[in-house]
Coordinates of C-alpha atoms and ligand atoms in Angstrom, one line a residue:
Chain A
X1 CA -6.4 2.2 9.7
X2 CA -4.5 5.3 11.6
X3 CA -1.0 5.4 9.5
X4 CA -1.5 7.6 6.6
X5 CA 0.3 6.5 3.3
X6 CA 3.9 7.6 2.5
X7 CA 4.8 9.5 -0.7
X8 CA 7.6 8.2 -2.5
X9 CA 9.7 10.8 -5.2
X10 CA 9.4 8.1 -8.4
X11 CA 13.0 8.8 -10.3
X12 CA 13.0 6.6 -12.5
X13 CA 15.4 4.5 -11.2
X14 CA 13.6 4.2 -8.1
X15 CA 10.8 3.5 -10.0
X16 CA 12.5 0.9 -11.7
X17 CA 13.4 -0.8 -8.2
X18 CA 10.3 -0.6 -6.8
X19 CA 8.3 -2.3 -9.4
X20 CA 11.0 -5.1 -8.9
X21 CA 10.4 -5.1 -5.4
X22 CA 6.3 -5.1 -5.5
X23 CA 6.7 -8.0 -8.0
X24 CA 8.6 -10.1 -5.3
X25 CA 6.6 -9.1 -2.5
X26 CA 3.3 -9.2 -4.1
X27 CA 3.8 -13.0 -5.2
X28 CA 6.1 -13.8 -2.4
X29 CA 2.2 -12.5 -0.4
X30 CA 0.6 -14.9 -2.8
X31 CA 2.6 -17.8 -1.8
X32 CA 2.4 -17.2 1.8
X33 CA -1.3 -17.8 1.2
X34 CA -0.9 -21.8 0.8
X35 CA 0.9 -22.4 4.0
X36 CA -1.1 -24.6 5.6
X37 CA -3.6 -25.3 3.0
X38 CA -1.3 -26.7 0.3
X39 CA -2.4 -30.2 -1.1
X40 CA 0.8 -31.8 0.6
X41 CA 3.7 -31.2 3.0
X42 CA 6.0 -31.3 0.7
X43 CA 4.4 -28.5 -1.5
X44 CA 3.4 -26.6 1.8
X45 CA 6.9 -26.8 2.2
X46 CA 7.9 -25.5 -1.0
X47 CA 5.2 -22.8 -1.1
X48 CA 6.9 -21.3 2.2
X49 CA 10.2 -21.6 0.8
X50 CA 9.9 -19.8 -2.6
X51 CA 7.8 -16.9 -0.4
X52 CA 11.1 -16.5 1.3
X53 CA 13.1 -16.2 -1.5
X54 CA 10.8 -13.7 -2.8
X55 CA 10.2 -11.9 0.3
X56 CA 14.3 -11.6 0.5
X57 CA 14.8 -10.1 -3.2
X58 CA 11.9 -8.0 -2.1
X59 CA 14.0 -6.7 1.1
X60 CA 17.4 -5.9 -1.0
X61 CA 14.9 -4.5 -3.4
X62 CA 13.2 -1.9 -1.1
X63 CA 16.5 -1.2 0.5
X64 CA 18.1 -0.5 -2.2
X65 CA 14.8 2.1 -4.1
X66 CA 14.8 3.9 -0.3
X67 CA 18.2 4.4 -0.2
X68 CA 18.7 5.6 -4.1
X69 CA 15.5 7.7 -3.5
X70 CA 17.7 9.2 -0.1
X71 CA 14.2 10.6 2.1
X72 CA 12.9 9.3 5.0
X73 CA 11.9 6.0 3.5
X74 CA 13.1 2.7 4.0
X75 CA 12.0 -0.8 3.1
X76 CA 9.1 -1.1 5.7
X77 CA 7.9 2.6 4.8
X78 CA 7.5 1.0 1.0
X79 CA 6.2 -2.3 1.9
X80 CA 3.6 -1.3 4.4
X81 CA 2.5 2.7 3.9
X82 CA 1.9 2.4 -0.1
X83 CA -1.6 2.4 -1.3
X84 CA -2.6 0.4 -3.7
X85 CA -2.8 3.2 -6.7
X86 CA 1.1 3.1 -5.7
X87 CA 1.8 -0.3 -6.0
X88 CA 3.6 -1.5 -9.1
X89 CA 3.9 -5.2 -9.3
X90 CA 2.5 -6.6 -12.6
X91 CA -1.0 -7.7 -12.6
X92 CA -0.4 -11.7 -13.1
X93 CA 1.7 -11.6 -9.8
X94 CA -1.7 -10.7 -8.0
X95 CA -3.9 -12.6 -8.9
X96 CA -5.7 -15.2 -6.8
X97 CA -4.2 -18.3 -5.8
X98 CA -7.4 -19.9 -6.9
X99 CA -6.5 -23.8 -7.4
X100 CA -3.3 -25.2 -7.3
X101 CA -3.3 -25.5 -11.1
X102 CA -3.5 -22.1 -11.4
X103 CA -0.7 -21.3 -9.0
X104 CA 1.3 -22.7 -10.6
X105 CA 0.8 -21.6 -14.1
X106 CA 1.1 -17.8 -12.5
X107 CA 4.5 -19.3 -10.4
X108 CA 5.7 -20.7 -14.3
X109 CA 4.7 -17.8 -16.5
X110 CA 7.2 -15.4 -14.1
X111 CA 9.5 -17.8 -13.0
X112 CA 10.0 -18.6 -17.1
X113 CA 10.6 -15.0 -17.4
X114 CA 12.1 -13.9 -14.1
X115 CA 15.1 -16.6 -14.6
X116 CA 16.5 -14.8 -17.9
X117 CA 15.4 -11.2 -16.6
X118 CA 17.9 -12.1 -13.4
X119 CA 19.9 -13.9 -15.7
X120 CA 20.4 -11.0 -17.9
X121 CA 20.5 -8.2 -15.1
X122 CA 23.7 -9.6 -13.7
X123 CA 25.4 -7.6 -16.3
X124 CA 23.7 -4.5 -14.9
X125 CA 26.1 -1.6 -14.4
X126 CA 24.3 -1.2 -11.3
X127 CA 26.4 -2.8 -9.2
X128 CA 23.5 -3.1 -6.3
X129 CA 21.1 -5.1 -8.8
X130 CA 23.6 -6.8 -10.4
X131 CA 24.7 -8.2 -7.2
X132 CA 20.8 -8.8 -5.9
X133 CA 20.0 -10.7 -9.7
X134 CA 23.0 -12.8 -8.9
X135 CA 21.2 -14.4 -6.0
X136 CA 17.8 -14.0 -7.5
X137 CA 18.7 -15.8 -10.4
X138 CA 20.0 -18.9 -8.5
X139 CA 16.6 -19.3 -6.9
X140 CA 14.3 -18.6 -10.1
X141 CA 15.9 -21.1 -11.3
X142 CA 14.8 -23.9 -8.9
X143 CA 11.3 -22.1 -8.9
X144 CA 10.9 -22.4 -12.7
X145 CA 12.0 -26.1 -12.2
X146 CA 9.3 -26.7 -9.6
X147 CA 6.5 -25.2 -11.7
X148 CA 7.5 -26.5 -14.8
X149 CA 7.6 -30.1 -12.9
X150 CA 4.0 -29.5 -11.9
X151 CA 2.6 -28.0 -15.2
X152 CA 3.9 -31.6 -16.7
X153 CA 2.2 -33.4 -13.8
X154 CA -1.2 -31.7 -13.8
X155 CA -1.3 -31.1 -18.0
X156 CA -0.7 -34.6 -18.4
X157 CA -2.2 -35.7 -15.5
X158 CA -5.5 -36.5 -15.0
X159 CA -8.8 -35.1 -17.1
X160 CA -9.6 -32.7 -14.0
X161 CA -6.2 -31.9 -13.7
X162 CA -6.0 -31.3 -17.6
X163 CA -9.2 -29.4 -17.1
X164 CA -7.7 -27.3 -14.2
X165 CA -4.3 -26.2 -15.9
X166 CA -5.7 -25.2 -19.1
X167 CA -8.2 -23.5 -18.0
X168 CA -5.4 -21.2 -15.7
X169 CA -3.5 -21.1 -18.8
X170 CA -6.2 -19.4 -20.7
X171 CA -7.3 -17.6 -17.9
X172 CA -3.8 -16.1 -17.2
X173 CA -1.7 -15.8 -20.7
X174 CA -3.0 -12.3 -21.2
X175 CA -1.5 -10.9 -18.4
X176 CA 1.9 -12.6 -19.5
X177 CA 2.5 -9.2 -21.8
X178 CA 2.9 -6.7 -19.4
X179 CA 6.1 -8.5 -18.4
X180 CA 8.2 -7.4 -21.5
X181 CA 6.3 -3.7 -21.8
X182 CA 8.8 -1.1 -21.4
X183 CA 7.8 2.7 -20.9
X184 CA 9.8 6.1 -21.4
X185 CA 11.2 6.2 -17.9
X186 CA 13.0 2.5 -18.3
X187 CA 14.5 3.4 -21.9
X188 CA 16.3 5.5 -20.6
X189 CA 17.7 2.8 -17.6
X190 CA 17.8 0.6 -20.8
X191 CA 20.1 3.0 -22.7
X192 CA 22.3 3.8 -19.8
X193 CA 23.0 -0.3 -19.4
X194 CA 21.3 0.0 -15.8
X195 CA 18.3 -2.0 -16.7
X196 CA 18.0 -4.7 -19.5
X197 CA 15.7 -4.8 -22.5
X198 CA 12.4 -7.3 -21.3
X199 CA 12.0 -7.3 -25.0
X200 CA 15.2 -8.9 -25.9
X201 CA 14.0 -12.2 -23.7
X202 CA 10.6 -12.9 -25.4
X203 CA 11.7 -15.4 -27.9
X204 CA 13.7 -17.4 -25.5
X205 CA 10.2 -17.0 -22.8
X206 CA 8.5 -18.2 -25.3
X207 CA 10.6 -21.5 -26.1
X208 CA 10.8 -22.6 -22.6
X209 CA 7.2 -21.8 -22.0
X210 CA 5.9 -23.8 -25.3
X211 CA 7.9 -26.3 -24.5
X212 CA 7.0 -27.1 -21.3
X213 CA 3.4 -26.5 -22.2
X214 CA 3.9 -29.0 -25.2
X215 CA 5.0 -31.7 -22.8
X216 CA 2.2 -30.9 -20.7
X217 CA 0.0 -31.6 -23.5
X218 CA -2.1 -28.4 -23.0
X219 CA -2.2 -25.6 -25.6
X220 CA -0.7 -22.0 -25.5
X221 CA -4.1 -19.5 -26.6
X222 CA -3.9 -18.1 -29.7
X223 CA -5.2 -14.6 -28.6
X224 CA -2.4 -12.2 -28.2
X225 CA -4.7 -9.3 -26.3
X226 CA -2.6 -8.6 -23.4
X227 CA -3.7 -6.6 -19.9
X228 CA -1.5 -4.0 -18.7
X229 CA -1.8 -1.6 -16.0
X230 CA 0.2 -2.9 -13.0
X231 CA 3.7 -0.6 -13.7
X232 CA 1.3 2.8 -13.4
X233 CA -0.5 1.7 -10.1
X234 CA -3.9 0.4 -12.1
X235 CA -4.8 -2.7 -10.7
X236 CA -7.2 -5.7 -10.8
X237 CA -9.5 -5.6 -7.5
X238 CA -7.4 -8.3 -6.1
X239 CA -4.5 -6.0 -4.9
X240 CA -6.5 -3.7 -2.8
X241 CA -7.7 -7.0 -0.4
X242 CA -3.9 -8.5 -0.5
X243 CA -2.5 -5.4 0.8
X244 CA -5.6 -5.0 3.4
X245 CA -4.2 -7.8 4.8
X246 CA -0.8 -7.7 4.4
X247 CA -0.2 -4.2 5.8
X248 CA -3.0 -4.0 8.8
X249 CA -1.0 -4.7 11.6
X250 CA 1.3 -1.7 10.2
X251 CA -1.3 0.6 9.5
X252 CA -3.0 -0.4 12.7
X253 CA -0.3 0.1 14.9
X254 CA 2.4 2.2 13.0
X255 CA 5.9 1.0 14.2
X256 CA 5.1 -2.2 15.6
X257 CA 8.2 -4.3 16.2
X258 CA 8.5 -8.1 16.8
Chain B
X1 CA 47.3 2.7 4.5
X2 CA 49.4 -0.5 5.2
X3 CA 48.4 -2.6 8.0
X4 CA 49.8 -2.5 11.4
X5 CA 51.7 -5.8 13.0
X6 CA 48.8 -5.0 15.2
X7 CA 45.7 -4.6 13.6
X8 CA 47.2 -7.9 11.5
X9 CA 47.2 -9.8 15.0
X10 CA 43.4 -8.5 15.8
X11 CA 41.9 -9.3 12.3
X12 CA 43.4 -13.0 13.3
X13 CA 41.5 -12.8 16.6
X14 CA 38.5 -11.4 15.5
X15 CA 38.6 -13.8 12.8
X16 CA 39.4 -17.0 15.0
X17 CA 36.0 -15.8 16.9
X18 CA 33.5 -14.9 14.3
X19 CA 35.1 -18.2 12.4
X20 CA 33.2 -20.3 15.7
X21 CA 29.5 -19.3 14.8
X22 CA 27.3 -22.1 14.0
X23 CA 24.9 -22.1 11.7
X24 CA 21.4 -22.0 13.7
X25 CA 19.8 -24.6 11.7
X26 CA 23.0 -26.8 10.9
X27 CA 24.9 -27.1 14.1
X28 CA 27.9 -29.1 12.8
X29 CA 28.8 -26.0 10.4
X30 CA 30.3 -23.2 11.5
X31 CA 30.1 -20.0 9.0
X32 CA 33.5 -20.6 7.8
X33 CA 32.6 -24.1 7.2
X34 CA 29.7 -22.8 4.6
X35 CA 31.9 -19.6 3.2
X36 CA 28.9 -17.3 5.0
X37 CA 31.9 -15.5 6.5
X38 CA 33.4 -13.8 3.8
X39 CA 36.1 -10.8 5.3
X40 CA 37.3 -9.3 8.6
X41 CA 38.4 -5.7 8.3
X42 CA 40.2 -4.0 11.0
X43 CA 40.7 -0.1 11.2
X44 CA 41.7 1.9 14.0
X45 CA 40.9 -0.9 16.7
X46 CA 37.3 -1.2 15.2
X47 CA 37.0 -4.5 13.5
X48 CA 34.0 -5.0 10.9
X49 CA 32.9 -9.0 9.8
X50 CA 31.4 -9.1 6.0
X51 CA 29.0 -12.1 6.1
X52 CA 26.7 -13.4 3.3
X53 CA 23.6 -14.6 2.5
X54 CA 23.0 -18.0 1.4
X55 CA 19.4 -17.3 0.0
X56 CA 18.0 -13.7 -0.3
X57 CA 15.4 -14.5 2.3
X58 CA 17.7 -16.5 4.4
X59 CA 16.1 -16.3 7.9
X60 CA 19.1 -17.3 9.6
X61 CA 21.1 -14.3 8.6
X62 CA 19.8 -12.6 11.6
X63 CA 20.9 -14.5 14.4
X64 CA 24.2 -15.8 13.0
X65 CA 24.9 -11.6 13.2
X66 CA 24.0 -11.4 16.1
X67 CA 25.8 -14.4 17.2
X68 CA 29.4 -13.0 15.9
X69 CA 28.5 -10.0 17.8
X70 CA 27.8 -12.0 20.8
X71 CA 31.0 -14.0 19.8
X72 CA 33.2 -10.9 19.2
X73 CA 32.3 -9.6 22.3
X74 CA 33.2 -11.8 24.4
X75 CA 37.0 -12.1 22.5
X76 CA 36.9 -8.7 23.7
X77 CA 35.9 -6.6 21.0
X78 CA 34.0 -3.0 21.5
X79 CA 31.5 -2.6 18.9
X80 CA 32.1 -5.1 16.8
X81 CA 30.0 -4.4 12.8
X82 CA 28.3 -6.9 10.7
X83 CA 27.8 -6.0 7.4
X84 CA 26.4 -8.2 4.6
X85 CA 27.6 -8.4 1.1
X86 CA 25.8 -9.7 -1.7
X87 CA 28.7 -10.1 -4.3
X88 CA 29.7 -12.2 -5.4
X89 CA 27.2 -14.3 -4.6
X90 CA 27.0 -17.2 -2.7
X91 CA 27.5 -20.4 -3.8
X92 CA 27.9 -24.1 -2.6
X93 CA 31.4 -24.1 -4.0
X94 CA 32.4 -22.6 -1.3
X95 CA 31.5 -25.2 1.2
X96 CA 35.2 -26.8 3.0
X97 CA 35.5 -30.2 2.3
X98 CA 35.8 -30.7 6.2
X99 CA 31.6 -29.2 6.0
X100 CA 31.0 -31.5 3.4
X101 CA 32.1 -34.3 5.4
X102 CA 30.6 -33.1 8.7
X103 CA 27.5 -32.5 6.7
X104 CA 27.3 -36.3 5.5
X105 CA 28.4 -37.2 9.3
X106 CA 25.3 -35.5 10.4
X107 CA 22.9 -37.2 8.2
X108 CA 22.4 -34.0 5.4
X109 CA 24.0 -35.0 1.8
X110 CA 26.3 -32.2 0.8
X111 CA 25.8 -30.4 -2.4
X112 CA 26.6 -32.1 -5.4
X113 CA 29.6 -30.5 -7.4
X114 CA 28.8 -29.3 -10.9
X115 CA 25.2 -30.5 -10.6
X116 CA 22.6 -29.7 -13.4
X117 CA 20.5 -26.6 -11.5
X118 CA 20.4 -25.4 -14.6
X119 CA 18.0 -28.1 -16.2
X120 CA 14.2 -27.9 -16.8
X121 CA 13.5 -31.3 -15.2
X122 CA 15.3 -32.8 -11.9
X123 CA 18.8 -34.8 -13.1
X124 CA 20.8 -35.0 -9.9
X125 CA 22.5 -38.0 -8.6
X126 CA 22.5 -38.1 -4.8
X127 CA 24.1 -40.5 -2.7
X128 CA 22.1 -41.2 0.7
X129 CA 24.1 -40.4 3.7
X130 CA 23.2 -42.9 5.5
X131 CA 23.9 -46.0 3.4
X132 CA 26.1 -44.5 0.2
X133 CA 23.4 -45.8 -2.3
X134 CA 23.1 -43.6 -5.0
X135 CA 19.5 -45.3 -5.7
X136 CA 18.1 -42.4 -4.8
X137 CA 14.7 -39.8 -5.6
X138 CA 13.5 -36.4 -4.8
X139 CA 10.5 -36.5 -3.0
X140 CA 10.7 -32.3 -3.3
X141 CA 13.0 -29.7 -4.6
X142 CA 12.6 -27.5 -1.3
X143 CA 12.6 -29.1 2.3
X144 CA 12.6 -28.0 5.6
X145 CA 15.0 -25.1 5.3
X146 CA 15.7 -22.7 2.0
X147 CA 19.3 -24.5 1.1
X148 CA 17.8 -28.0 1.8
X149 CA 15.8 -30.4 -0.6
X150 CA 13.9 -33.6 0.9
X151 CA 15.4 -37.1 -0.9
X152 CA 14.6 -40.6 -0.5
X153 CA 16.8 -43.8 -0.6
X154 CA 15.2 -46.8 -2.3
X155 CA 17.7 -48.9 -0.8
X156 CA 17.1 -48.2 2.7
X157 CA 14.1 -46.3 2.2
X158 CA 15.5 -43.8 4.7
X159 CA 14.4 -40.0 3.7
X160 CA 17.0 -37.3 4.1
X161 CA 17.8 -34.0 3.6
X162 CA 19.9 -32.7 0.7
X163 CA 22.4 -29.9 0.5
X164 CA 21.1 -28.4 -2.9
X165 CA 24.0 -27.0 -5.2
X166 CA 23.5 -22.7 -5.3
Ligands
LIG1 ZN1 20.3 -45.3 2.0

């Protein structure tokens, strides 16, 4: 690796951004993963398409944190020169595909919550992420549809299946906390209107989730330990090998254009 | 600044031009046809097309700018500038009802007005496009583009591609 990483001055705002942004590239990477190897066409097909959607919020994202942040940055410099210590997606979003039961519970515990946080950001007085949730929110929606569909189908599927998708559940649900944590340099976004309060969405999260989980006959856990970490750059071990990948050719050969 | 006889008589051109672009993975629409072409501002001469996206990672979005460039230029236009917009945002609703029809004409079932994206669980009612039966099934919510689901009929068992409502 000959590129060396890029700094990045972390206003909060741009902070706030950025985390956005790693979240949709991060799992956008994640979904990538399956093409090719996903049990169907069809879900092949799907996998693709909801990394694009990711992959686009994450590109208005990064635009948007380089140009607020006004140095030599730009969307490339933040997707592909960023270490991992500066990465700030939340840790549930990189985590291992592992089956396809346990995609899909990752892909429904943040699509059940990234549907009301776009949802609720289109009242940002941000005009720039209010107009980037009102796309966003449009396609959460259809990706909490399509993992709520398959959280039915394998729950209540057969015993493996069962087996599979509670296991993923209980094996995933304490990273599900990090996504409503707020620290002291989002309050202050929260105050000023320019970010939304996570905490103000956990009881309707919860309904939709338990819900859907009910119908899938499997069980919510009752322990609420939750693992944070992601929003201040600490990370499980599986971010440092999805950004080996996903930023070698960059760091390899800085510049390299299509 | 009030506009100019003349710079009303170039937005018209440059409008006309940009208005031809095709959508690279639907031929039969043109970006007026899907309401991807949202303004034409003329100042000074310099004319500037506001297009936008359909879905944030819209592939497409690319080449259709560089297509009105292509297309500007050749209606004579020096420099012509694409920006995108992202608000408001998109939606089906703004599809012509001549798309639509050239949409079911080419085998694709147009959205569905006032369709139920919002639900949990799949509700839509979608007539096939080839045989009008509305006896009809998902077989995926995402097909083989980012607007497009994949549907079957059961009356004439034909698959096809649906429109989905944004
Ligand atoms: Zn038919």
């Amino acid at each position: 690796m000959t590129a060396a990483s890029i700094t990045v001055s972390e206003t909060p705002l741009v902070l706030y951004v950025l985390r956005r942004a790693d979240d949709a590239l991060v799992l956008g990477h994640r979904l990538s993963e399956w093409c090719g190897h996903a049990p169907m066409m069809e879900e092949d097909m799907a996998m693709a398409n909801m990394g694009l959607d990711l992959l686009g919020q994450a590109r208005e994202l990064y635009g948007y944190a380089a140009k607020v942040e006004g140095k030599d940055n730009d969307e490339d410099k933040l997707a592909y020169l960023r270490d991992v210590r500066q990465y700030r997606n939340l840790l549930l979003l990189e985590q291992p595909n592992g089956d396809f039961a346990r995609t899909m519970t990752r892909q429904f515990f943040y699509a059940a919550f990234s549907d009301l946080y776009w949802r609720a950001m289109m009242a940002s007085r941000d005009t720039t992420l209010a107009a980037i949730a009102a796309k966003s929110e449009k396609e959460s929606a259809y990706h909490l549809r399509h993992s709520s569909e398959w959280m039915v189908r394998l729950g209540d599927g057969t015993e493996e299946s069962h087996r599979r998708a509670q296991l993923a559940v209980d094996d995933l649900w304490a990273f599900t906390g990090e996504m409503f944590a707020v620290d002291d340099s989002e309050r202050g976004l929260i105050d000023a209107g320019i970010a939304i309060d996570p905490e103000s969405l956990r009881t309707q999260w919860l309904a939709t989730v338990a819900r859907v989980i009910d119908e899938a006959t499997l069980k919510l856990p009752a322990n609420d330990w939750m693992q944070k970490g992601g929003r201040i750059g600490q990370h499980t071990e599986h971010l440092g090998h999805l950004l080996s990948e996903l930023q070698s050719m960059q760091r390899t050969f800085p510049g390299a254009t299509w | 600044m009030s506009l100019t006889a003349h710079d009303s008589d170039l937005r018209q051109r440059a409008w006309n031009a940009a208005a031809q672009v095709v959508d690279p993975e639907i031929p039969v629409l043109t970006i007026a046809d899907l309401g991807v072409l949202r303004d034409v501002t003329v100042h000074d001469g310099e004319v500037e097309i506001a297009i936008t996206p359909t879905y944030s990672g819209c592939p497409a979005m690319n080449m259709i700018a560089v297509e009105i460039e292509v297309a500007l230029a050749r209606a004579g236009f020096r420099k012509p500038k694409v920006r995108t917009v992202l608000s408001p945002a998109w939606t089906t609703d703004w599809m012509s009802d001549d798309g639509r029809r050239k949409l079911r004409d080419y085998g694709i079932a147009p959205p569905q007005a006032g369709s139920g994206r919002r639900a949990l669980f799949g509700v839509e009612q979608v007539a096939c496009p080839q045989c009008g039966s509305t006896d009809t099934e998902t077989l995926s919510e995402f097909g083989s583009t980012s607007c497009k689901a994949l549907w079957r009929c059961r009356s004439c068992r034909e698959p096809f591609d649906y429109f989905k409502c944004h």
